[in-house]
Short mmCIF file of N, CA and C in Angstrom, two decimals:
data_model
loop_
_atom_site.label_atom_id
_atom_site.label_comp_id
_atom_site.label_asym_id
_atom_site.label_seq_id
_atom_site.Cartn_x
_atom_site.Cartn_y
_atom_site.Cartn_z
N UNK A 18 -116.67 37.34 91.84
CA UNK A 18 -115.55 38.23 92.00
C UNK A 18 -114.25 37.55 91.60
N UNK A 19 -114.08 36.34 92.15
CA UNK A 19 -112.79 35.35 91.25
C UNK A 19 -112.40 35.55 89.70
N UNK A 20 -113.64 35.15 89.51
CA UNK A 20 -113.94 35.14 88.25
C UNK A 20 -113.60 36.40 87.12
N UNK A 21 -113.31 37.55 87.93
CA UNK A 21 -113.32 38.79 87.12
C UNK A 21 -111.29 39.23 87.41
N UNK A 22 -110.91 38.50 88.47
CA UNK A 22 -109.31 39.05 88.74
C UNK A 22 -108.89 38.23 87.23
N UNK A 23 -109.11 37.04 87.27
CA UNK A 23 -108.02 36.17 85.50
C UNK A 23 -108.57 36.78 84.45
N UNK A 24 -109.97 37.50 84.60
CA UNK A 24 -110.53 38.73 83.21
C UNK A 24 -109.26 39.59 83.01
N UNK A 25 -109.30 40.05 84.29
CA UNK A 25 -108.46 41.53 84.72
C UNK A 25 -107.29 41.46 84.03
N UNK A 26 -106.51 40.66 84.64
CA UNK A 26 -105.45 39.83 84.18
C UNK A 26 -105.04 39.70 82.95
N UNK A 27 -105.87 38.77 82.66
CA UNK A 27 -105.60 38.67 80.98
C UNK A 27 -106.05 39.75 80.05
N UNK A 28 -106.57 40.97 80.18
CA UNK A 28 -106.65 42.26 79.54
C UNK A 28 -105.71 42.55 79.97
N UNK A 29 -105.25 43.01 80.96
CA UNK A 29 -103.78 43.71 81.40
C UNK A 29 -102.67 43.02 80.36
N UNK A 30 -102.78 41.83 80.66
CA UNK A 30 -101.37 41.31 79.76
C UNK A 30 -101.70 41.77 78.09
N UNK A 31 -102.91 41.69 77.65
CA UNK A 31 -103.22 42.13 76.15
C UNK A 31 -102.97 43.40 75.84
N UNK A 32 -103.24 43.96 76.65
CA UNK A 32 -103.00 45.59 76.85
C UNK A 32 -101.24 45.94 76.66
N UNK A 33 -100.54 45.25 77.59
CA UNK A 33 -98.71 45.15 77.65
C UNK A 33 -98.14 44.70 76.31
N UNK A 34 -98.99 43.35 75.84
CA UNK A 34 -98.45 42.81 74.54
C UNK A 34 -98.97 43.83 73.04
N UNK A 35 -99.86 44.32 73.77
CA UNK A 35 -100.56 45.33 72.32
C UNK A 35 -99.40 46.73 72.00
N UNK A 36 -99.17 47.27 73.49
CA UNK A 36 -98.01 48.25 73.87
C UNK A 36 -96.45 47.88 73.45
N UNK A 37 -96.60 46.52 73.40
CA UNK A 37 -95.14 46.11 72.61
C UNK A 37 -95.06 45.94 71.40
N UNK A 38 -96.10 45.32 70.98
CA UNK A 38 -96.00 45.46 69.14
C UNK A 38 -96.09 46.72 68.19
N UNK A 39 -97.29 47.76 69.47
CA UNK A 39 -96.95 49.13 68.73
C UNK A 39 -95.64 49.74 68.82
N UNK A 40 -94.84 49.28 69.49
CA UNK A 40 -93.25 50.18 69.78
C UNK A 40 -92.62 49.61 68.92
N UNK A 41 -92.60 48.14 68.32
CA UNK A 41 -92.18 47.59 67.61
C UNK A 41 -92.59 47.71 66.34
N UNK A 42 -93.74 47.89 66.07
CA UNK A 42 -93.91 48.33 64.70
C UNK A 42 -93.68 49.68 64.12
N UNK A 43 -93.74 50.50 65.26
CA UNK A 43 -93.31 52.39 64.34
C UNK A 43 -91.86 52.11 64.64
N UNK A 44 -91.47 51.40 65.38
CA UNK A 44 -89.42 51.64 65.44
C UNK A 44 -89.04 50.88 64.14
N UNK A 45 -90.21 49.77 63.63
CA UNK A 45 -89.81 49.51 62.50
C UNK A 45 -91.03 50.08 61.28
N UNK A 46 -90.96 50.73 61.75
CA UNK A 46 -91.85 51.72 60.34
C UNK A 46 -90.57 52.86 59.94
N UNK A 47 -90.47 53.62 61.37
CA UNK A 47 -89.37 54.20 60.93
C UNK A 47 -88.44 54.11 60.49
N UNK A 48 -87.55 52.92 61.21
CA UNK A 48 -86.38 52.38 60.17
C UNK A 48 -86.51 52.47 58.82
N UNK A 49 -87.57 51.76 58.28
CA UNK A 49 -88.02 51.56 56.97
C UNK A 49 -87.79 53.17 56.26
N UNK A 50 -88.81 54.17 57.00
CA UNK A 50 -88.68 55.28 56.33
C UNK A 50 -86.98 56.43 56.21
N UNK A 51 -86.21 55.97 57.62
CA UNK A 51 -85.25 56.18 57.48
C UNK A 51 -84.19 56.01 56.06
N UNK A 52 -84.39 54.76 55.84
CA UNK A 52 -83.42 53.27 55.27
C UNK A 52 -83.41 53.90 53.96
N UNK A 53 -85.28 53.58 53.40
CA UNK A 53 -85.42 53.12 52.20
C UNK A 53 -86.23 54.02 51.60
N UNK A 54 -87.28 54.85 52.42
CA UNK A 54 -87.86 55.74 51.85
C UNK A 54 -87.16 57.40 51.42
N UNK A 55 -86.37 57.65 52.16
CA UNK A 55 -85.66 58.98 52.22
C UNK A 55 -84.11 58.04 51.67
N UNK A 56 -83.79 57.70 50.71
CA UNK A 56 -82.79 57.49 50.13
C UNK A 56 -82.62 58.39 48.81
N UNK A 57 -81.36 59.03 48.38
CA UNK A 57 -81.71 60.37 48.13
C UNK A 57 -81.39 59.73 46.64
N UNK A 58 -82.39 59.32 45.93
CA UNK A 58 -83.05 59.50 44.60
C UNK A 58 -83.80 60.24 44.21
N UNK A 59 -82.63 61.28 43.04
CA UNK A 59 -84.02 62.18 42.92
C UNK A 59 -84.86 61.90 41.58
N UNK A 60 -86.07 62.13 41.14
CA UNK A 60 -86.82 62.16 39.83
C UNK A 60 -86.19 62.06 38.76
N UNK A 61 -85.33 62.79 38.88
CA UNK A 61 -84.19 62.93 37.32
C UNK A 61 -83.34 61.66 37.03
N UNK A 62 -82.56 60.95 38.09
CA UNK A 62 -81.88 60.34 37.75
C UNK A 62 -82.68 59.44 37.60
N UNK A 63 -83.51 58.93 38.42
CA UNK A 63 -84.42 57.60 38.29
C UNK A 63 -84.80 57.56 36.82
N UNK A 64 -85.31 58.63 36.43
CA UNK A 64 -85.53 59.08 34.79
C UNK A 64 -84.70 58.67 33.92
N UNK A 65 -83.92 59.35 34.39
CA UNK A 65 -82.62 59.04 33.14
C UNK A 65 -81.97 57.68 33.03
N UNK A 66 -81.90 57.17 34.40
CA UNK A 66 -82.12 55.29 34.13
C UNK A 66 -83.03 54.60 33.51
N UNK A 67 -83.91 54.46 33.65
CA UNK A 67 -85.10 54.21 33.08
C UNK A 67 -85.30 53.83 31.61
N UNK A 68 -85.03 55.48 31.27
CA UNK A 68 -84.52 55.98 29.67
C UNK A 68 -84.14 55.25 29.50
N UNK A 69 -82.74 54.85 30.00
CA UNK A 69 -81.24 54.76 29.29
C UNK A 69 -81.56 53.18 28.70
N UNK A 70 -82.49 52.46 29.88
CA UNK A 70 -82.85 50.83 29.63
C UNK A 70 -83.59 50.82 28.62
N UNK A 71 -84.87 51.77 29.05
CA UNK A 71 -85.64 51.57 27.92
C UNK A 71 -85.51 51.48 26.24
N UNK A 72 -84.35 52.43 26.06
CA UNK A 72 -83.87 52.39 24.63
C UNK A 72 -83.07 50.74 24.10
N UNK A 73 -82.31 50.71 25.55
CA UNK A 73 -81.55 49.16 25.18
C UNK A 73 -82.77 48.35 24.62
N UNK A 74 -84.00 48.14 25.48
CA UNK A 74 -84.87 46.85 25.68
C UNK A 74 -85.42 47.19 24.55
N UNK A 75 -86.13 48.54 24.04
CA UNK A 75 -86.52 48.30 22.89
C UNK A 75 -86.02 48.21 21.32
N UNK A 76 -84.74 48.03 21.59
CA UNK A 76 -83.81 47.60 20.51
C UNK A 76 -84.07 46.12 19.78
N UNK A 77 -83.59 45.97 21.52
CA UNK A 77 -83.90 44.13 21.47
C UNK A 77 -85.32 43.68 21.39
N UNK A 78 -86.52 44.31 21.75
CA UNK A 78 -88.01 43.50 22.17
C UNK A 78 -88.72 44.18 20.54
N UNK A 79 -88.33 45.27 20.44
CA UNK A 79 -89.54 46.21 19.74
C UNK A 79 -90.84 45.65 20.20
N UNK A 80 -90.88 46.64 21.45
CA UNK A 80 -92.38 46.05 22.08
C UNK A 80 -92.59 46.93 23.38
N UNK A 81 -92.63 48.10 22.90
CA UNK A 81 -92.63 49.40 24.30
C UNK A 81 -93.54 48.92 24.77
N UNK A 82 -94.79 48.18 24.92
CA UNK A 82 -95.44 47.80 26.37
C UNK A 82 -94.98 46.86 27.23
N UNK A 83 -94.44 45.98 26.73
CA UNK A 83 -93.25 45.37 26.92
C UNK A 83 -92.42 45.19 28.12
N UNK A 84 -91.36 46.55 27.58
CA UNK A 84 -90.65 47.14 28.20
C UNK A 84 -90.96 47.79 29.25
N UNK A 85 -92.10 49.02 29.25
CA UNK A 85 -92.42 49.52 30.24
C UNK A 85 -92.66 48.21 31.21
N UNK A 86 -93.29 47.42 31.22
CA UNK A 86 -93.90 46.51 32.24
C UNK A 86 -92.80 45.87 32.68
N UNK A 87 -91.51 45.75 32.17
CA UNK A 87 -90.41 44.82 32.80
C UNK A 87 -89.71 46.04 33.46
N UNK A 88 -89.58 47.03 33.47
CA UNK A 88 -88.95 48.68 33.84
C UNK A 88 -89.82 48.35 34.79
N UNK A 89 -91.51 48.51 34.93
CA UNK A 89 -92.18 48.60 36.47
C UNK A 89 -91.95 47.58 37.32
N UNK A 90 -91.61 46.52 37.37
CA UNK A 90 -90.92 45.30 37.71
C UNK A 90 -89.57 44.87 38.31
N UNK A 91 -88.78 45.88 37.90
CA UNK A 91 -87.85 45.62 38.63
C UNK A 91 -87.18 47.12 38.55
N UNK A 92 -87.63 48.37 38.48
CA UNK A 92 -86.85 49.76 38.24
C UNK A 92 -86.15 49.56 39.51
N UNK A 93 -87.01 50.10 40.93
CA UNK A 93 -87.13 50.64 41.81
C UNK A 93 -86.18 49.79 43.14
N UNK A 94 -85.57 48.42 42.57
CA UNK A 94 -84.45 47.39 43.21
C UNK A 94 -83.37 47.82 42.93
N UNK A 95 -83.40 47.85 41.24
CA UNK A 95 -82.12 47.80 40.31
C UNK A 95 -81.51 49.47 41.00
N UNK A 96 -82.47 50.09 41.01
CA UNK A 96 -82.00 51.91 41.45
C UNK A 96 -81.89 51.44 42.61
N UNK A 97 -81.82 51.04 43.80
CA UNK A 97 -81.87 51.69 45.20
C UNK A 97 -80.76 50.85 45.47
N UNK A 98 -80.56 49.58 44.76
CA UNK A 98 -79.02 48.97 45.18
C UNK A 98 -78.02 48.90 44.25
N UNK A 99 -78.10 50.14 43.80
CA UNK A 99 -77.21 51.27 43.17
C UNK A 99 -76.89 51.98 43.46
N UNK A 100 -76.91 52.81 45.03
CA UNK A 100 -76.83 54.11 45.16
C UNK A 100 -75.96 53.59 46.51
N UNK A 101 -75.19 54.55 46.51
CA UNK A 101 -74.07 54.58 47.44
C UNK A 101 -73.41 55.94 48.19
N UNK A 102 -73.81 55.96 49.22
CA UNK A 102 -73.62 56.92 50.37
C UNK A 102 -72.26 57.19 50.85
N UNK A 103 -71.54 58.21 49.49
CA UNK A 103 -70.16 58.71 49.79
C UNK A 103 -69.30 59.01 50.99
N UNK A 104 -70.57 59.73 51.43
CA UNK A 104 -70.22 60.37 52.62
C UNK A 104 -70.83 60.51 53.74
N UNK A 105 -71.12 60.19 54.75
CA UNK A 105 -72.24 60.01 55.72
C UNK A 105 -73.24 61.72 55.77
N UNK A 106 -74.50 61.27 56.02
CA UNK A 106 -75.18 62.41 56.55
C UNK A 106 -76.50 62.15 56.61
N UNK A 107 -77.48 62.84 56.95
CA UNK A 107 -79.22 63.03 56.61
C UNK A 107 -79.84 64.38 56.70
N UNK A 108 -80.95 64.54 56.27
CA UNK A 108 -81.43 65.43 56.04
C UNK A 108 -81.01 66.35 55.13
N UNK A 109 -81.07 67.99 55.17
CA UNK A 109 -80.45 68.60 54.59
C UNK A 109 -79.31 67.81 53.81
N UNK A 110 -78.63 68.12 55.14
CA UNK A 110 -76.95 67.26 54.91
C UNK A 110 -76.95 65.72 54.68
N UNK A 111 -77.07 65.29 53.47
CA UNK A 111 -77.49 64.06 52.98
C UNK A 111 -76.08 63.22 53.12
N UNK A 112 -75.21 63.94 52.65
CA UNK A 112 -73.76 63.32 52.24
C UNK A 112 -73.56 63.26 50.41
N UNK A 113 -72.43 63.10 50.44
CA UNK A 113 -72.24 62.82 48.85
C UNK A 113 -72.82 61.62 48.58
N UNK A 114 -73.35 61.43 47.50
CA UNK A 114 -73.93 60.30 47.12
C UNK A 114 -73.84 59.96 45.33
N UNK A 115 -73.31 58.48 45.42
CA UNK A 115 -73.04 58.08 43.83
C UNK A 115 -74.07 57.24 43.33
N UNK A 116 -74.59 57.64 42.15
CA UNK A 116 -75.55 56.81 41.30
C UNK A 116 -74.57 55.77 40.79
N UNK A 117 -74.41 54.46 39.90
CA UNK A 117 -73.97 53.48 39.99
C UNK A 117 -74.41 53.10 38.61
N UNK A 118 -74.64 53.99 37.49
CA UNK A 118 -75.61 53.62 36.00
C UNK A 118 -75.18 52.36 35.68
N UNK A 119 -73.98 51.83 35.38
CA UNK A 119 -73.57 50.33 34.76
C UNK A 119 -74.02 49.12 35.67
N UNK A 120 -74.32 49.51 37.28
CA UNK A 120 -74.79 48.79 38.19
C UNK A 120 -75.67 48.65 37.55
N UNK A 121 -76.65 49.24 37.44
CA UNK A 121 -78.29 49.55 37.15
C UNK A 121 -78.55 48.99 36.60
N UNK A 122 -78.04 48.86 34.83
CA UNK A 122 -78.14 48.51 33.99
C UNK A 122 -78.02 47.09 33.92
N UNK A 123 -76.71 46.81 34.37
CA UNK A 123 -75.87 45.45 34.90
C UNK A 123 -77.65 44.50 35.77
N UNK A 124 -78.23 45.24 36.41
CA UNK A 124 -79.08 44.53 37.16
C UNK A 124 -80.11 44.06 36.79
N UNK A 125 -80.64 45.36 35.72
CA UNK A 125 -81.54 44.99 34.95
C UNK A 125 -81.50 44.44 33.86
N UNK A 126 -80.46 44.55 33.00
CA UNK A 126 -80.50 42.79 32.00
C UNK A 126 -80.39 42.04 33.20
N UNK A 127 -79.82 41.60 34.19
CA UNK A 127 -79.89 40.49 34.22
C UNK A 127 -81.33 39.97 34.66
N UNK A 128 -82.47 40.83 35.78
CA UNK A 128 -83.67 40.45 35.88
C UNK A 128 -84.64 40.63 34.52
N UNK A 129 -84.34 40.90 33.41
CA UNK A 129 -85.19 40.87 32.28
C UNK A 129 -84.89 40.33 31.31
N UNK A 130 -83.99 39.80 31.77
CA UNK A 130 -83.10 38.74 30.37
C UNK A 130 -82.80 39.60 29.07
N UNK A 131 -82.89 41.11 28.91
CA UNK A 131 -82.53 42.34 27.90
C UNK A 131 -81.17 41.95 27.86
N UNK A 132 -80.38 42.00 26.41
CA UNK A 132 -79.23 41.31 26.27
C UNK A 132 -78.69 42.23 25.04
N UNK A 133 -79.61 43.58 25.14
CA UNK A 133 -78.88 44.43 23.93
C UNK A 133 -77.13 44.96 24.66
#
């Protein structure tokens, strides 16, 4: 019977520490999805960045596989710390929000060494 209370015990405490890492991991799941996932990029512009590099890089590389592979590499940085939240809001009500193209661009020569 001794023998089974420090069992008890030490499941109870695994049980408390298991209950804390799950609170801790969806409060930071959510953050995440708050932050970074719902940041209001839409299809088009991401597009039209993209584009806009891709024509530079293949000026300079002539080598569209190339390019695409240095675009999948660093698109999705160069866009998201570009974008700037005019005006506060979420959801619906997002706020005004500015794309940053010379940022973009600015970011991506510099992670691809593209120097057109």
């Amino acid at each position: 019977m001794s023998s089974e209370a420090p069992q008890n015990h030490r499941n109870s405490n695994l049980y408390v520490l298991l209950l804390i890492a799950i609170t801790i991991g969806g409060t930071g799941f959510w953050f995440f999805l708050n932050r970074w996932a719902a940041e209001p990029v839409g299809p088009t512009i991401a597009k039209e960045f993209a584009e806009d590099f891709e024509k530079e890089c293949f000026l300079e590389l002539q080598e569209e596989r190339e390019c695409r592979k240095l675009i999948g590499l660093n698109h999705s940085e160069c866009l998201f710390a570009n974008v700037e939240r005019v005006t506060p809001g979420s959801g619906d009500q997002g706020g005004d929000i500015k794309h940053d193209r010379e940022g973009y661009m600015t970011c991506m020569r510099e992670k691809t060494g593209v120097r057109h």
